[in-house]
């Protein structure tokens, strides 16, 4: 998989890809992540990427032209499954969307700034608009990092144990059950006996039941879908 990220602040985005699982995935060639600085696609001496809104109103608008140049160059080099715009008015990111996107060959992610991009960017190029939640960030970069993390960890081979992504919270619309490791007892709190029984079908049943009860208590909305 290849991810091209278009941003005015590449330095804000890079560190999540230089540590831990994402770094290993890149080093193992399971994913390529490329950053494109929008200012490299400007044509004036000031490297202008935004301007005032037509019709008045507070906040600057990102210009269509540098974004067009960058996207057009990338599209000439390969085909993209999706060109995604990070925006608070997009579809809310859920596990199912991450699952779908993890099957992509190539995607572009465009990070918005200021008030956002000229509507014609959305009309001409964008195939999916994604929000990471109902709050407003100062730019799309942190959202793009969240989206990339949620996608990349699903690519086969990225997680050590292939099954571990499948047992994440949300994969079956349930939150994950509680998990334990050593010691068997800590400050009076004991690990449930069933986990030492060696009876794996029973352990699996217990986990399913715990996941269900946990979801019913914390996120009953997940059980309604
Ligand atoms: N840009 C600003 N706020 C955002 C959000 N909630 N999700 C994605 N991109 C954003």
Tab-separated table of C-alpha atoms and ligand atoms in Angstrom:
chain	number	residue	atom	x	y	z
A	1	UNK	CA	0.000	0.000	0.000
A	2	UNK	CA	1.101	3.558	-0.722
A	3	UNK	CA	-0.181	6.639	1.115
A	4	UNK	CA	0.529	10.156	-0.200
A	5	UNK	CA	-0.176	12.909	2.294
A	6	UNK	CA	-0.568	16.498	1.107
A	7	UNK	CA	0.043	19.038	3.861
A	8	UNK	CA	1.309	22.535	4.632
A	9	UNK	CA	2.904	21.215	7.839
A	10	UNK	CA	4.823	18.012	7.084
A	11	UNK	CA	6.849	18.445	10.288
A	12	UNK	CA	3.648	18.109	12.333
A	13	UNK	CA	2.902	14.766	10.717
A	14	UNK	CA	6.175	12.934	10.489
A	15	UNK	CA	6.895	11.745	14.029
A	16	UNK	CA	4.098	9.134	14.291
A	17	UNK	CA	5.660	7.412	11.274
A	18	UNK	CA	9.110	7.409	12.857
A	19	UNK	CA	8.247	5.246	15.861
A	20	UNK	CA	6.775	1.919	16.828
A	21	UNK	CA	4.430	-0.088	14.620
A	22	UNK	CA	4.159	2.451	11.806
A	23	UNK	CA	7.931	2.730	11.529
A	24	UNK	CA	8.307	-1.053	11.416
A	25	UNK	CA	5.592	-1.346	8.765
A	26	UNK	CA	7.445	1.179	6.588
A	27	UNK	CA	10.818	-0.499	7.147
A	28	UNK	CA	9.312	-3.874	6.239
A	29	UNK	CA	8.006	-2.322	2.980
A	30	UNK	CA	4.430	-3.187	3.919
A	31	UNK	CA	3.461	0.437	3.369
A	32	UNK	CA	5.025	3.521	1.780
A	33	UNK	CA	4.150	6.933	3.182
A	34	UNK	CA	5.113	10.052	1.208
A	35	UNK	CA	4.692	13.647	2.352
A	36	UNK	CA	4.068	16.462	-0.094
A	37	UNK	CA	4.496	20.045	1.042
A	38	UNK	CA	1.828	22.152	-0.647
A	39	UNK	CA	4.177	25.140	-0.724
A	40	UNK	CA	6.304	23.235	-3.262
A	41	UNK	CA	3.363	23.500	-5.675
A	42	UNK	CA	2.908	27.284	-5.480
A	43	UNK	CA	4.006	29.534	-8.315
A	44	UNK	CA	4.546	32.928	-6.626
A	45	UNK	CA	7.550	34.164	-4.643
A	46	UNK	CA	5.579	34.193	-1.393
A	47	UNK	CA	4.569	30.543	-1.808
A	48	UNK	CA	0.957	31.532	-1.192
A	49	UNK	CA	-1.385	28.663	-0.328
A	50	UNK	CA	-4.432	30.568	0.939
A	51	UNK	CA	-6.483	33.725	0.392
A	52	UNK	CA	-9.509	35.640	1.692
A	53	UNK	CA	-12.995	34.230	1.176
A	54	UNK	CA	-15.134	35.607	-1.623
A	55	UNK	CA	-18.242	37.119	-0.079
A	56	UNK	CA	-16.408	38.059	3.105
A	57	UNK	CA	-16.174	36.215	6.382
A	58	UNK	CA	-13.492	35.295	8.874
A	59	UNK	CA	-10.790	32.809	7.991
A	60	UNK	CA	-8.600	32.064	5.030
A	61	UNK	CA	-9.375	29.525	2.316
A	62	UNK	CA	-6.835	27.159	0.786
A	63	UNK	CA	-6.302	27.848	-2.916
A	64	UNK	CA	-7.399	25.271	-5.472
A	65	UNK	CA	-4.389	25.704	-7.770
A	66	UNK	CA	-1.482	24.318	-5.665
A	67	UNK	CA	-3.673	21.410	-4.561
A	68	UNK	CA	-4.644	20.711	-8.197
A	69	UNK	CA	-0.964	20.731	-9.233
A	70	UNK	CA	0.009	18.294	-6.506
A	71	UNK	CA	-2.899	15.890	-7.014
A	72	UNK	CA	-2.602	15.993	-10.806
A	73	UNK	CA	1.098	15.151	-10.611
A	74	UNK	CA	0.419	12.187	-8.313
A	75	UNK	CA	-2.472	10.917	-10.446
A	76	UNK	CA	-0.246	10.988	-13.522
A	77	UNK	CA	2.145	8.603	-11.754
A	78	UNK	CA	-0.341	5.965	-10.554
A	79	UNK	CA	-4.017	5.210	-10.006
A	80	UNK	CA	-5.561	6.013	-6.655
A	81	UNK	CA	-8.373	4.115	-4.946
A	82	UNK	CA	-9.381	7.220	-3.031
A	83	UNK	CA	-8.479	10.871	-2.588
A	84	UNK	CA	-9.439	11.675	0.960
A	85	UNK	CA	-9.979	15.100	2.496
A	86	UNK	CA	-9.684	15.358	6.296
A	87	UNK	CA	-12.483	17.632	7.522
A	88	UNK	CA	-14.784	17.867	10.555
A	89	UNK	CA	-17.842	17.700	8.267
A	90	UNK	CA	-16.783	14.386	6.707
A	91	UNK	CA	-17.932	10.841	7.487
A	92	UNK	CA	-16.912	9.922	11.028
A	93	UNK	CA	-14.059	7.425	11.092
A	94	UNK	CA	-15.191	4.043	12.416
A	95	UNK	CA	-13.494	0.644	12.406
A	96	UNK	CA	-15.453	-0.462	9.324
A	97	UNK	CA	-14.127	2.444	7.271
A	98	UNK	CA	-10.560	1.718	8.432
A	99	UNK	CA	-11.063	-1.939	7.429
A	100	UNK	CA	-12.259	-0.933	3.950
A	101	UNK	CA	-9.441	1.565	3.404
A	102	UNK	CA	-6.807	-0.950	4.529
A	103	UNK	CA	-7.593	-2.931	1.353
A	104	UNK	CA	-6.575	0.014	-0.880
A	105	UNK	CA	-3.542	-0.043	-3.150
A	106	UNK	CA	-2.904	3.719	-3.227
A	107	UNK	CA	-4.571	6.600	-1.430
A	108	UNK	CA	-4.024	10.349	-1.184
A	109	UNK	CA	-4.869	12.185	2.026
A	110	UNK	CA	-5.299	15.957	1.858
A	111	UNK	CA	-4.990	17.874	5.129
A	112	UNK	CA	-7.067	21.036	5.385
A	113	UNK	CA	-6.095	24.198	7.246
A	114	UNK	CA	-7.607	27.562	8.150
A	115	UNK	CA	-11.293	27.568	7.210
A	116	UNK	CA	-10.709	24.719	4.763
A	117	UNK	CA	-10.207	24.284	1.040
A	118	UNK	CA	-11.947	26.025	-1.879
A	119	UNK	CA	-15.120	23.999	-2.592
A	120	UNK	CA	-13.835	23.250	-6.110
A	121	UNK	CA	-11.061	21.067	-4.625
A	122	UNK	CA	-13.800	18.908	-3.135
A	123	UNK	CA	-15.897	18.945	-6.294
A	124	UNK	CA	-13.028	18.118	-8.643
A	125	UNK	CA	-10.766	15.715	-6.795
A	126	UNK	CA	-12.031	14.383	-3.488
A	127	UNK	CA	-13.650	10.922	-3.380
A	128	UNK	CA	-14.040	10.603	0.426
A	129	UNK	CA	-14.267	13.139	3.240
A	130	UNK	CA	-13.348	11.865	6.680
A	131	UNK	CA	-13.665	13.331	10.176
A	132	UNK	CA	-12.006	11.746	13.207
A	133	UNK	CA	-14.719	13.026	15.549
A	134	UNK	CA	-17.123	15.807	16.387
A	135	UNK	CA	-14.603	18.467	17.381
A	136	UNK	CA	-12.514	20.901	15.379
A	137	UNK	CA	-8.735	20.504	15.117
A	138	UNK	CA	-6.413	23.258	13.901
A	139	UNK	CA	-5.629	21.253	10.803
A	140	UNK	CA	-6.134	17.874	9.179
A	141	UNK	CA	-2.639	16.585	10.045
A	142	UNK	CA	-3.419	14.971	13.386
A	143	UNK	CA	-6.554	13.472	11.872
A	144	UNK	CA	-4.486	12.103	8.978
A	145	UNK	CA	-2.058	10.518	11.457
A	146	UNK	CA	-4.967	8.868	13.298
A	147	UNK	CA	-6.476	7.635	10.033
A	148	UNK	CA	-3.123	6.231	8.822
A	149	UNK	CA	-2.501	4.438	12.119
A	150	UNK	CA	-5.953	2.847	12.032
A	151	UNK	CA	-5.374	1.647	8.452
A	152	UNK	CA	-1.725	0.579	8.553
A	153	UNK	CA	-2.087	-1.694	11.600
A	154	UNK	CA	-4.645	-3.730	9.601
A	155	UNK	CA	-2.308	-4.466	6.693
A	156	UNK	CA	-1.380	-8.180	6.848
A	157	UNK	CA	2.043	-8.648	8.421
A	158	UNK	CA	2.113	-5.307	10.258
A	159	UNK	CA	1.022	-6.666	13.627
A	160	UNK	CA	3.124	-9.487	15.012
A	161	UNK	CA	0.200	-11.723	15.764
A	162	UNK	CA	-2.097	-11.786	12.735
A	163	UNK	CA	-5.155	-12.427	14.829
A	164	UNK	CA	-4.673	-9.510	17.171
A	165	UNK	CA	-6.292	-6.891	14.913
A	166	UNK	CA	-9.322	-9.154	14.550
A	167	UNK	CA	-9.838	-9.257	18.304
A	168	UNK	CA	-9.605	-5.449	18.729
A	169	UNK	CA	-12.479	-3.529	20.188
A	170	UNK	CA	-15.066	-2.626	17.500
A	171	UNK	CA	-14.139	-5.415	15.067
A	172	UNK	CA	-17.400	-7.180	15.881
A	173	UNK	CA	-19.186	-4.080	17.180
A	174	UNK	CA	-18.143	-5.094	20.694
A	175	UNK	CA	-15.596	-3.556	23.033
A	176	UNK	CA	-12.682	-5.807	24.001
A	177	UNK	CA	-12.993	-7.972	27.148
A	178	UNK	CA	-10.654	-7.386	30.124
A	179	UNK	CA	-7.150	-8.861	29.821
A	180	UNK	CA	-4.639	-9.911	32.486
A	181	UNK	CA	-0.998	-10.903	32.880
A	182	UNK	CA	1.277	-11.573	35.886
A	183	UNK	CA	0.939	-11.409	38.823
A	184	UNK	CA	-2.087	-13.603	39.592
A	185	UNK	CA	-3.024	-11.317	42.446
A	186	UNK	CA	-2.270	-7.626	42.844
A	187	UNK	CA	-3.337	-5.468	45.789
A	188	UNK	CA	-6.083	-7.959	46.567
A	189	UNK	CA	-7.390	-8.091	42.996
A	190	UNK	CA	-7.324	-11.617	41.567
A	191	UNK	CA	-7.223	-12.702	37.952
A	192	UNK	CA	-10.503	-14.562	37.190
A	193	UNK	CA	-10.081	-18.324	37.836
A	194	UNK	CA	-11.494	-19.331	34.453
A	195	UNK	CA	-8.336	-17.977	32.753
A	196	UNK	CA	-6.241	-20.664	34.500
A	197	UNK	CA	-8.638	-23.497	33.672
A	198	UNK	CA	-6.981	-24.504	30.398
A	199	UNK	CA	-10.514	-24.947	29.015
A	200	UNK	CA	-10.189	-22.780	25.915
A	201	UNK	CA	-13.780	-23.062	24.671
A	202	UNK	CA	-14.970	-21.975	28.140
A	203	UNK	CA	-12.410	-19.144	28.217
A	204	UNK	CA	-13.619	-17.983	24.802
A	205	UNK	CA	-17.243	-18.049	26.053
A	206	UNK	CA	-16.241	-16.038	29.136
A	207	UNK	CA	-14.469	-13.457	26.971
A	208	UNK	CA	-17.455	-13.098	24.662
A	209	UNK	CA	-19.741	-12.628	27.627
A	210	UNK	CA	-17.425	-10.050	29.225
A	211	UNK	CA	-17.166	-8.171	25.916
A	212	UNK	CA	-20.956	-8.108	25.660
A	213	UNK	CA	-21.473	-6.921	29.262
A	214	UNK	CA	-18.719	-4.315	28.919
A	215	UNK	CA	-20.303	-2.987	25.705
A	216	UNK	CA	-23.803	-2.971	27.215
A	217	UNK	CA	-22.503	-0.873	30.106
A	218	UNK	CA	-20.265	1.593	28.240
A	219	UNK	CA	-21.492	1.750	24.659
A	220	UNK	CA	-25.043	0.392	24.392
A	221	UNK	CA	-25.321	2.294	21.079
A	222	UNK	CA	-22.945	-0.267	19.498
A	223	UNK	CA	-25.409	-3.063	20.230
A	224	UNK	CA	-28.199	-1.268	18.397
A	225	UNK	CA	-26.503	-1.235	14.943
B	1	LIG	N1	-9.725	18.942	10.560
B	1	LIG	C1	-10.207	19.730	11.526
B	1	LIG	N2	-10.970	19.050	12.379
B	1	LIG	C2	-10.987	17.765	11.942
B	1	LIG	C3	-11.611	16.571	12.383
B	1	LIG	N3	-12.392	16.529	13.459
B	1	LIG	N4	-11.407	15.450	11.669
B	1	LIG	C4	-10.631	15.459	10.563
B	1	LIG	N5	-10.022	16.557	10.100
B	1	LIG	C5	-10.190	17.692	10.769
